[in-house]
Amino acid sequence: MRAAALYSAAGSLLLTTLAATPAGGAPEFPGAAELRGTAVAAERAAAAGIRFGKCPKGQEMPGHVRCGTVSVPLDYAHPDGRQIQLTVSRARATHKDPQNSKHRVPRQGALVYNPGGPGASGMAFPMVGLLPEWKRIAAAYDLVGYAPRGVGRSAPLSCQDPKHFFKGPTQAPRHPSESYKKKRIAQAKAYARGCAERGGSALRHYTSLNNARDLDVLRAALGEKRLTFMGASYGTYFGALYATLFPRHVRRMVFDSAVDPAPGEIWYRNNLDQSAAFEVRWRDFREWVARHDRVYGLGDTAAQVQRSYERASARLAAEPAGGKVGPGQLQEAFLQAGYYDDYWPGRAAALSAYLKGNPKPLIEQAGPLLEAAAEKENTSAVYTAVECNDAPWPTDWAVWDRDNTRLARVAPFETWDNVWMNLPCAYWRAPRQRPLDVRTGPGELPPTLILAAERDAATPYDGALELRRRLSGSVMVTERDAGTHGLAGGPNRCVNGHLEAYLLAGRLPTRRADCAPHPEPKPAGTGDRSADPARPAH
């Protein structure tokens, strides 16, 4: 197939890396060299396949899950250059119909999953086949997870010594002083410098476009002519890049909690939108706590719950709990309540206990786990590298300060924390790309499924609407008046019904579908666990 035939629209030719100029000829369109390199790498991967065997020690995989590696070029413009190995996990299709033990379910291929990030690993994904919500899908599909480039054992990226990654206890001022801002600017510069020094010349190749290209090589290595893929959160973004670059290689795609793929949103404005959305979700949490004031005693209005939170934060600023939980750790722990409402009972119970003189639950939920430092540092490094490499960012601190000072007046909960997380991108040394214009025309891409919660904070709902506009033929299923981040296989049977109908039979709603919200969590002390639930990373 000719290279140009893989592109779905004229706008899709505006890729982000400069291609080589053929000797004596006119310049090629940007990205032509990478496209050829992907085809070369995919052909090699198809011939080599993946040798699956026992998973490495420390992965804690059950025996039915097998692991292997696939080789991809570090730089797709030079496919014969340095290769890196991506780790892959797989559970074979069970063929067992959970509703009819005598019926053997035919295999439909491999379902590849990415949980988001950037920086999250999908290696544990094949284990979901043991859960009731996934058994029908696990009967028909090999469940395949993998660690994207830079993550885990896949050419791991690091920006600082993991021993120094956890800095605690830390502050989290809602209205940072000028001296505090200068301190955080210095830290951001040092972190960006550490990424450049430790990543070296390879750093520029940790990008969303390369994640999309890696996905096509993985498809080929699995022996799949067309890809069945489900991406959550950030996984929807490079899934959308894949759909734009390789529409003819797509069989079915699920976009769960979609990132807004508009080029102007990647990534600076996406983070501003996220901070605004978290303020709404933070209020949802406080209103839920207020409705259960008899259980928690934190106040019977959202404003009173806010004052209880601020009282705890001030107390932690003066005397960190256990010597390691300060306002920064408190804020990070309660940010999780914005992602998943099944965190609500545990977080509220811990806050209540702390204010009543028992800090143990808060320390357990918010304290840094030193044994996880290397994994957390790796996740942070990949997140930073991918987002900084993917797009231009403001390089003038005055722009960040102006935009976020204005936003923090109405959305103080996450705004400044989000700034400090992303600020290394203002001082990034590697070349910046220009985001691909995600777009497919009628008939160019098989119908795809978008799952979205109306009050999702991590990937605001408008992003799903934008993705639906850009991918012709896509259909969206909305969980109304709910905000859990990541819907597939969750507690909403309506959503799961649409997911199964699509993956198992290729059926989609005619235009769009709405699902009622899943039930709110019960307060701690009425049967629900108060500890943190297990959750995928996004």
Coordinates of C-alpha atoms in Angstrom, one line a residue:
M1 CA 0.0 0.0 0.0
R2 CA 1.3 3.5 -0.8
A3 CA 2.2 5.6 2.1
A4 CA -0.2 8.4 1.3
A5 CA -3.1 5.9 1.2
L6 CA -3.0 5.4 5.0
Y7 CA -3.9 9.0 5.7
S8 CA -7.5 9.9 6.0
A9 CA -7.6 13.5 5.1
A10 CA -5.4 16.3 3.9
G11 CA -5.2 17.7 7.4
S12 CA -3.8 14.4 8.6
L13 CA -0.7 15.0 6.6
L14 CA 0.4 17.6 9.0
L15 CA 2.4 15.3 11.2
T16 CA 4.9 16.4 13.7
T17 CA 8.3 15.2 12.8
L18 CA 10.3 16.4 9.9
A19 CA 11.0 13.7 7.3
A20 CA 14.1 13.3 5.3
T21 CA 14.4 14.8 1.9
P22 CA 15.1 12.3 -0.8
A23 CA 18.4 12.8 -2.7
G24 CA 17.7 15.0 -5.7
G25 CA 14.0 15.1 -5.1
A26 CA 11.4 17.3 -3.6
P27 CA 10.7 17.2 0.1
E28 CA 8.3 14.5 1.3
F29 CA 5.3 15.3 3.4
P30 CA 6.1 15.5 7.1
G31 CA 6.0 12.1 8.7
A32 CA 6.6 10.1 5.5
A33 CA 9.8 8.6 6.9
E34 CA 8.1 7.6 10.1
L35 CA 5.2 6.0 8.2
R36 CA 7.6 3.9 6.1
G37 CA 9.5 3.0 9.3
T38 CA 6.3 1.8 10.9
A39 CA 5.5 -0.4 8.0
V40 CA 9.0 -1.9 8.1
A41 CA 8.8 -2.5 11.8
A42 CA 5.3 -4.0 11.6
E43 CA 6.5 -6.4 8.8
R44 CA 9.4 -7.6 11.0
A45 CA 7.1 -8.0 14.0
A46 CA 4.6 -10.0 12.0
A47 CA 7.3 -12.4 11.0
A48 CA 8.8 -12.7 14.5
G49 CA 5.6 -12.8 16.5
I50 CA 5.8 -12.8 20.3
R51 CA 7.2 -15.7 22.3
F52 CA 5.0 -15.9 25.4
G53 CA 6.2 -17.5 28.5
K54 CA 6.2 -17.1 32.3
C55 CA 5.9 -13.5 33.4
P56 CA 8.9 -11.9 35.2
K57 CA 9.1 -12.2 38.9
G58 CA 7.4 -9.2 40.6
Q59 CA 4.6 -9.0 38.1
E60 CA 2.4 -11.2 40.4
M61 CA 0.5 -12.6 37.4
P62 CA -1.6 -15.8 37.7
G63 CA -0.4 -18.8 35.7
H64 CA -2.9 -18.4 32.8
V65 CA -1.3 -15.0 32.0
R66 CA 1.8 -15.2 29.8
C67 CA 4.3 -12.5 29.0
G68 CA 6.7 -11.7 26.1
T69 CA 8.3 -8.8 24.3
V70 CA 8.0 -7.0 21.0
S71 CA 10.8 -5.0 19.4
V72 CA 10.1 -1.5 18.1
P73 CA 12.4 1.2 16.7
L74 CA 13.3 4.0 19.1
D75 CA 13.1 6.4 16.1
Y76 CA 10.6 5.3 13.4
A77 CA 12.4 7.5 10.8
H78 CA 15.4 5.1 11.2
P79 CA 13.8 1.7 11.6
D80 CA 17.2 -0.1 11.3
G81 CA 18.6 1.9 14.2
R82 CA 18.3 1.4 17.9
Q83 CA 15.5 -1.0 19.0
I84 CA 13.7 -1.1 22.3
Q85 CA 11.7 -3.9 23.8
L86 CA 8.1 -3.5 25.0
T87 CA 6.7 -5.9 27.5
V88 CA 3.4 -7.6 26.7
S89 CA 1.0 -9.8 28.7
R90 CA -1.8 -12.0 27.4
A91 CA -4.6 -14.3 28.6
R92 CA -6.0 -16.5 25.9
A93 CA -9.7 -16.4 25.1
T94 CA -11.4 -18.8 27.4
H95 CA -14.2 -19.8 24.9
K96 CA -16.4 -20.3 28.0
D97 CA -19.9 -18.8 27.9
P98 CA -20.6 -17.7 31.5
Q99 CA -24.4 -18.1 30.8
N100 CA -24.2 -21.5 29.0
S101 CA -21.4 -23.9 30.0
K102 CA -22.1 -26.1 27.0
H103 CA -21.6 -23.4 24.5
R104 CA -18.1 -22.9 23.1
V105 CA -17.6 -19.2 22.2
P106 CA -15.6 -18.6 19.0
R107 CA -12.4 -16.5 19.3
Q108 CA -12.6 -13.1 17.7
G109 CA -9.0 -12.1 18.1
A110 CA -6.9 -10.0 20.5
L111 CA -8.3 -7.1 22.5
V112 CA -5.4 -4.7 23.3
Y113 CA -5.8 -2.3 26.2
N114 CA -4.1 0.8 27.5
P115 CA -5.1 2.3 30.9
G116 CA -3.9 5.9 30.3
G117 CA -1.4 8.1 31.9
P118 CA 0.8 8.9 30.1
G119 CA 3.0 6.6 32.2
A120 CA 0.5 3.8 33.2
S121 CA 1.2 0.2 32.5
G122 CA -1.5 -2.2 31.1
M123 CA 0.4 -5.3 32.0
A124 CA -2.3 -6.4 34.6
F125 CA -5.2 -6.0 32.2
P126 CA -5.5 -9.7 31.3
M127 CA -6.5 -10.5 34.9
V128 CA -9.8 -8.6 34.4
G129 CA -11.0 -11.7 32.6
L130 CA -11.5 -13.3 36.1
L131 CA -14.1 -10.7 37.0
P132 CA -17.8 -11.3 36.3
E133 CA -18.2 -8.1 34.3
W134 CA -15.5 -9.2 31.8
K135 CA -16.1 -12.9 31.4
R136 CA -18.2 -12.7 28.2
I137 CA -15.5 -10.5 26.6
A138 CA -12.8 -12.8 27.9
A139 CA -14.5 -15.8 26.3
A140 CA -14.2 -14.2 22.8
Y141 CA -10.9 -12.3 23.0
D142 CA -7.3 -12.8 24.0
L143 CA -6.9 -10.0 26.6
V144 CA -3.7 -8.2 25.9
G145 CA -1.9 -5.6 28.0
Y146 CA 1.4 -4.0 27.6
A147 CA 3.8 -1.4 29.0
P148 CA 4.2 1.5 26.6
R149 CA 7.7 2.8 25.8
G150 CA 9.3 4.2 28.8
V151 CA 7.1 2.4 31.3
G152 CA 8.1 -0.4 33.6
R153 CA 10.5 -2.7 31.8
S154 CA 9.8 -1.2 28.4
A155 CA 13.0 0.9 27.9
P156 CA 12.2 2.6 31.3
L157 CA 12.6 6.4 31.6
S158 CA 13.7 8.2 34.7
C159 CA 14.2 11.9 35.5
Q160 CA 15.6 11.7 39.0
D161 CA 16.8 9.2 41.6
P162 CA 13.7 7.4 42.9
K163 CA 15.1 7.7 46.4
H164 CA 14.5 11.5 46.2
F165 CA 11.2 11.3 44.4
F166 CA 8.9 11.4 47.5
K167 CA 9.3 14.8 49.1
G168 CA 7.2 14.9 52.2
P169 CA 5.6 16.4 53.9
T170 CA 4.8 19.2 51.5
Q171 CA 2.6 22.3 51.4
A172 CA -0.3 22.9 49.0
P173 CA -1.2 26.6 49.3
R174 CA -4.4 27.6 47.5
H175 CA -3.0 31.1 47.1
P176 CA 0.8 30.6 46.7
S177 CA 3.1 33.5 47.6
E178 CA 5.7 34.8 45.2
S179 CA 8.4 33.2 47.2
Y180 CA 6.6 29.8 47.0
K181 CA 6.2 30.2 43.2
K182 CA 9.9 30.9 42.8
K183 CA 10.7 27.7 44.7
R184 CA 8.4 25.6 42.5
I185 CA 9.8 27.2 39.4
A186 CA 13.3 26.2 40.5
Q187 CA 12.1 22.7 41.1
A188 CA 10.5 22.5 37.7
K189 CA 13.7 23.7 36.0
A190 CA 15.7 21.1 37.9
Y191 CA 13.3 18.3 37.0
A192 CA 13.3 19.2 33.3
R193 CA 17.1 19.3 33.5
G194 CA 17.1 15.9 35.1
C195 CA 14.9 14.4 32.3
A196 CA 17.3 15.8 29.7
E197 CA 20.4 14.5 31.4
R198 CA 19.1 11.0 32.3
G199 CA 17.1 10.6 29.1
G200 CA 19.8 11.8 26.7
S201 CA 19.2 11.8 23.0
A202 CA 16.4 9.2 23.4
L203 CA 14.2 11.6 25.3
R204 CA 12.6 13.2 22.2
H205 CA 11.2 9.9 21.1
Y206 CA 8.8 9.4 24.0
T207 CA 5.7 10.8 22.3
S208 CA 2.1 10.0 21.7
L209 CA 2.7 9.6 18.0
N210 CA 5.3 6.9 18.7
N211 CA 2.9 5.3 21.1
A212 CA 0.4 5.1 18.2
R213 CA 3.1 3.6 15.9
D214 CA 4.2 1.1 18.6
L215 CA 0.5 0.0 18.8
D216 CA 0.6 -0.9 15.1
V217 CA 3.8 -2.9 15.5
L218 CA 2.1 -4.7 18.4
R219 CA -0.9 -5.4 16.3
A220 CA 1.3 -7.0 13.7
A221 CA 3.3 -9.0 16.3
L222 CA 0.1 -10.4 17.7
G223 CA -0.8 -11.7 14.2
E224 CA -3.8 -9.4 13.9
K225 CA -4.6 -7.9 10.4
R226 CA -6.8 -5.3 12.1
L227 CA -6.7 -4.0 15.6
T228 CA -9.3 -4.3 18.3
F229 CA -8.3 -1.7 20.9
M230 CA -9.7 -0.1 24.1
G231 CA -8.0 2.9 25.5
A232 CA -8.9 4.7 28.7
S233 CA -8.2 8.4 29.5
Y234 CA -4.8 9.2 27.8
G235 CA -5.1 5.9 26.0
T236 CA -8.0 7.5 24.0
Y237 CA -5.7 10.2 22.7
F238 CA -3.1 8.0 21.1
G239 CA -5.9 5.6 20.1
A240 CA -7.4 8.6 18.2
L241 CA -4.0 9.2 16.7
Y242 CA -3.9 5.6 15.6
A243 CA -7.3 5.8 14.1
T244 CA -6.2 8.9 12.1
L245 CA -2.9 7.4 10.9
F246 CA -4.0 3.8 10.3
P247 CA -7.8 3.8 9.8
R248 CA -7.6 0.7 7.5
H249 CA -5.9 -1.2 10.3
V250 CA -8.8 -0.7 12.7
R251 CA -11.4 -3.4 13.4
R252 CA -13.0 -2.0 16.6
M253 CA -12.0 0.7 19.0
V254 CA -13.4 1.8 22.4
F255 CA -12.5 5.2 23.7
D256 CA -13.3 5.2 27.4
S257 CA -13.3 8.7 29.1
A258 CA -11.9 10.6 26.1
V259 CA -9.2 13.3 26.1
D260 CA -10.1 16.3 23.9
P261 CA -7.9 15.7 20.9
A262 CA -8.2 19.2 19.3
P263 CA -4.7 20.3 18.5
G264 CA -5.1 23.6 20.4
E265 CA -6.0 21.7 23.6
I266 CA -2.9 19.5 23.6
W267 CA -1.8 19.7 26.4
Y268 CA -1.7 23.1 28.1
R269 CA -5.4 24.0 27.7
N270 CA -6.5 20.4 28.4
N271 CA -4.9 20.9 31.9
L272 CA -6.7 24.2 32.4
D273 CA -10.0 22.5 31.5
Q274 CA -9.2 19.6 33.8
S275 CA -8.6 21.9 36.8
A276 CA -11.9 23.6 36.2
A277 CA -13.7 20.3 36.0
F278 CA -12.2 19.0 39.2
E279 CA -13.7 21.9 41.1
V280 CA -17.2 20.7 40.0
R281 CA -16.4 17.1 41.0
W282 CA -14.9 18.3 44.3
R283 CA -18.2 19.9 45.1
D284 CA -20.0 16.7 44.2
F285 CA -17.9 14.9 46.8
R286 CA -18.5 17.5 49.5
E287 CA -22.2 17.5 48.9
W288 CA -22.2 13.7 49.3
V289 CA -20.3 14.0 52.6
A290 CA -22.8 16.6 53.8
R291 CA -25.7 14.3 53.1
H292 CA -24.0 11.8 55.4
D293 CA -23.2 14.2 58.2
R294 CA -24.6 11.7 60.7
V295 CA -21.8 9.3 59.8
Y296 CA -18.9 11.7 59.3
G297 CA -19.7 14.8 61.3
L298 CA -17.9 17.0 58.8
G299 CA -20.8 19.4 58.2
D300 CA -24.2 19.2 56.7
T301 CA -23.4 21.6 53.8
A302 CA -20.7 21.5 51.1
A303 CA -19.3 24.8 52.6
Q304 CA -19.1 23.2 56.1
V305 CA -17.3 20.2 54.7
Q306 CA -14.9 22.5 52.9
R307 CA -14.1 24.2 56.2
S308 CA -13.5 20.8 57.8
Y309 CA -11.0 20.0 55.0
E310 CA -9.3 23.4 55.4
R311 CA -9.0 22.9 59.2
A312 CA -7.3 19.6 58.6
S313 CA -5.0 21.1 56.0
A314 CA -4.0 23.9 58.4
R315 CA -3.4 21.4 61.2
L316 CA -1.2 19.3 58.9
A317 CA 0.8 22.3 57.8
A318 CA 1.6 23.0 61.5
E319 CA 2.3 19.3 62.4
P320 CA 2.4 16.7 59.7
A321 CA 0.6 13.4 60.5
G322 CA 3.1 10.7 61.2
G323 CA 5.8 13.1 60.1
K324 CA 5.0 12.4 56.5
V325 CA 1.5 13.6 55.6
G326 CA 1.2 17.4 55.1
P327 CA -1.2 19.5 53.1
G328 CA 0.3 18.3 49.8
Q329 CA -0.3 14.6 50.6
L330 CA -3.8 15.4 51.8
Q331 CA -4.6 17.2 48.6
E332 CA -3.2 14.3 46.5
A333 CA -5.2 11.8 48.4
F334 CA -8.5 13.7 48.0
L335 CA -7.8 14.3 44.4
Q336 CA -8.4 10.6 43.9
A337 CA -12.0 11.2 45.2
G338 CA -12.4 13.4 42.1
Y339 CA -11.5 10.5 39.9
Y340 CA -13.5 7.7 41.5
D341 CA -16.5 8.0 43.8
D342 CA -15.8 4.6 45.4
Y343 CA -13.0 6.5 47.2
W344 CA -15.5 8.8 48.8
P345 CA -16.4 6.7 51.9
G346 CA -12.7 6.0 52.8
R347 CA -11.6 9.5 52.3
A348 CA -14.4 11.0 54.3
A349 CA -13.9 8.5 57.1
A350 CA -10.2 9.3 57.2
L351 CA -10.7 13.0 57.4
S352 CA -13.3 12.6 60.1
A353 CA -11.1 10.3 62.2
Y354 CA -8.1 12.7 61.8
L355 CA -10.1 15.7 63.0
K356 CA -11.4 13.6 66.0
G357 CA -7.8 12.8 67.0
N358 CA -7.0 9.5 65.1
P359 CA -4.5 10.1 62.3
K360 CA -3.9 6.5 61.4
P361 CA -6.5 6.1 58.6
L362 CA -5.3 9.3 57.0
I363 CA -1.7 8.3 57.2
E364 CA -2.6 4.9 55.6
Q365 CA -4.4 6.6 52.7
A366 CA -2.3 9.6 52.1
G367 CA 1.2 8.7 53.3
P368 CA 3.8 8.0 50.6
L369 CA 4.6 4.3 50.0
L370 CA 8.4 4.3 49.8
E371 CA 8.5 0.8 48.3
A372 CA 6.5 2.2 45.3
A373 CA 9.0 5.1 44.8
A374 CA 10.7 3.7 41.7
E375 CA 7.4 2.9 40.0
K376 CA 5.9 6.4 40.8
E377 CA 9.1 8.1 39.6
N378 CA 9.0 6.2 36.4
T379 CA 5.3 7.1 35.9
S380 CA 6.0 10.8 36.5
A381 CA 9.0 10.8 34.1
V382 CA 7.0 9.2 31.2
Y383 CA 4.0 11.5 31.9
T384 CA 6.3 14.6 31.8
A385 CA 8.3 13.5 28.7
V386 CA 5.3 12.6 26.6
E387 CA 3.2 15.7 27.4
C388 CA 6.2 18.0 27.1
N389 CA 7.3 16.5 23.8
D390 CA 3.8 16.3 22.2
A391 CA 3.1 20.0 21.8
P392 CA 4.2 23.6 22.3
W393 CA 3.9 24.9 25.9
P394 CA 4.1 28.5 27.1
T395 CA 7.7 29.2 28.0
D396 CA 7.0 32.4 29.8
W397 CA 6.1 32.0 33.5
A398 CA 4.0 35.1 33.3
V399 CA 1.5 33.2 31.0
W400 CA 1.1 30.3 33.5
D401 CA 0.8 32.7 36.4
R402 CA -1.8 34.9 34.7
D403 CA -4.0 32.0 33.4
N404 CA -3.9 30.0 36.6
T405 CA -4.3 32.9 39.0
R406 CA -7.4 33.7 37.2
L407 CA -8.6 30.1 37.2
A408 CA -7.8 29.6 40.8
R409 CA -10.3 32.3 41.8
V410 CA -13.1 30.0 40.8
A411 CA -11.4 26.6 40.8
P412 CA -8.9 26.5 43.6
F413 CA -9.0 22.8 44.4
E414 CA -6.6 21.4 41.8
T415 CA -5.4 24.4 39.8
W416 CA -2.0 25.1 41.4
D417 CA -1.2 21.4 42.0
N418 CA -1.8 20.9 38.2
V419 CA 0.6 23.8 37.5
W420 CA 3.4 22.3 39.5
M421 CA 3.0 18.9 37.9
N422 CA 3.2 20.3 34.4
L423 CA 5.6 23.2 34.8
P424 CA 8.7 21.3 33.7
C425 CA 7.2 21.6 30.2
A426 CA 7.9 25.4 30.3
Y427 CA 11.7 24.6 30.5
W428 CA 11.8 21.5 28.4
R429 CA 15.0 21.0 26.3
A430 CA 13.8 18.4 23.8
P431 CA 12.2 19.6 20.5
R432 CA 8.5 20.2 20.7
Q433 CA 6.1 18.6 18.1
R434 CA 2.9 20.0 16.7
P435 CA -0.1 17.9 17.5
L436 CA -1.7 15.8 14.7
D437 CA -5.1 17.0 13.5
V438 CA -7.2 14.0 14.6
R439 CA -9.8 13.5 12.0
T440 CA -11.4 10.9 9.8
G441 CA -14.0 11.3 7.0
P442 CA -17.1 9.3 6.3
G443 CA -16.3 5.6 5.5
E444 CA -12.6 5.9 6.3
L445 CA -12.8 4.3 9.7
P446 CA -15.0 1.5 11.0
P447 CA -17.6 2.7 13.6
T448 CA -16.1 3.2 17.0
L449 CA -17.5 3.5 20.5
I450 CA -17.0 6.4 22.9
L451 CA -17.8 6.0 26.6
A452 CA -18.2 9.2 28.7
A453 CA -19.4 10.2 32.2
E454 CA -21.1 13.5 32.1
R455 CA -19.3 14.9 35.2
D456 CA -15.9 13.3 34.6
A457 CA -13.2 15.6 35.9
A458 CA -10.0 14.0 34.6
T459 CA -11.3 14.1 31.0
P460 CA -14.1 16.6 30.9
Y461 CA -17.2 15.6 28.9
D462 CA -16.6 18.2 26.2
G463 CA -13.6 16.2 25.1
A464 CA -15.7 13.2 24.3
L465 CA -18.1 15.4 22.2
E466 CA -15.1 16.8 20.3
L467 CA -13.7 13.3 19.6
R468 CA -17.1 12.2 18.3
R469 CA -17.2 15.2 15.9
R470 CA -13.7 14.3 14.6
L471 CA -14.1 10.6 14.1
S472 CA -16.8 10.1 11.5
G473 CA -19.1 7.3 12.4
S474 CA -18.3 7.2 16.1
V475 CA -21.1 6.7 18.6
M476 CA -21.2 7.9 22.2
V477 CA -22.7 6.3 25.2
T478 CA -23.1 8.8 28.1
E479 CA -23.5 8.0 31.8
R480 CA -25.6 10.9 32.9
D481 CA -25.1 12.8 36.2
A482 CA -22.0 10.7 37.1
G483 CA -18.3 11.4 37.2
T484 CA -16.3 8.2 37.6
H485 CA -13.3 8.2 35.4
G486 CA -13.2 5.0 33.3
L487 CA -16.5 3.3 32.7
A488 CA -15.8 0.0 31.0
G489 CA -16.4 -3.0 33.2
G490 CA -17.6 -0.8 36.1
P491 CA -20.8 -0.8 38.1
N492 CA -23.1 0.5 35.3
R493 CA -24.8 -2.4 33.6
C494 CA -26.2 -0.2 30.9
V495 CA -22.7 1.0 29.9
N496 CA -21.4 -2.6 30.1
G497 CA -24.2 -3.8 27.9
H498 CA -23.3 -1.4 25.1
L499 CA -19.6 -2.3 25.5
E500 CA -20.4 -6.0 25.1
A501 CA -22.8 -5.5 22.2
Y502 CA -20.1 -3.6 20.4
L503 CA -17.1 -5.8 21.1
L504 CA -18.9 -9.1 20.7
A505 CA -21.3 -8.3 17.9
G506 CA -20.2 -5.0 16.4
R507 CA -23.5 -3.4 17.4
L508 CA -23.8 0.3 18.3
P509 CA -26.7 2.5 19.2
T510 CA -28.2 4.2 16.1
R511 CA -26.9 7.6 17.0
R512 CA -26.1 7.9 20.7
A513 CA -27.3 6.4 24.0
D514 CA -27.7 7.6 27.6
C515 CA -27.4 5.5 30.7
A516 CA -28.7 6.4 34.1
P517 CA -26.0 6.9 36.7
H518 CA -24.7 4.0 38.8
P519 CA -25.7 4.1 42.5
E520 CA -23.8 6.5 44.8
P521 CA -21.4 4.8 47.2
K522 CA -22.7 4.0 50.7
P523 CA -21.0 5.8 53.6
A524 CA -18.4 4.0 55.6
G525 CA -19.9 1.9 58.4
T526 CA -22.9 0.6 56.4
G527 CA -21.1 -2.3 54.8
D528 CA -18.7 -0.7 52.3
R529 CA -14.9 -0.9 52.9
S530 CA -13.3 2.3 54.1
A531 CA -9.9 1.4 52.6
D532 CA -8.9 2.4 49.2
P533 CA -10.5 0.3 46.4
A534 CA -8.2 -1.1 43.7
R535 CA -8.2 1.1 40.7
P536 CA -6.5 1.3 37.3
A537 CA -4.1 4.2 36.7
H538 CA -5.1 7.1 34.4

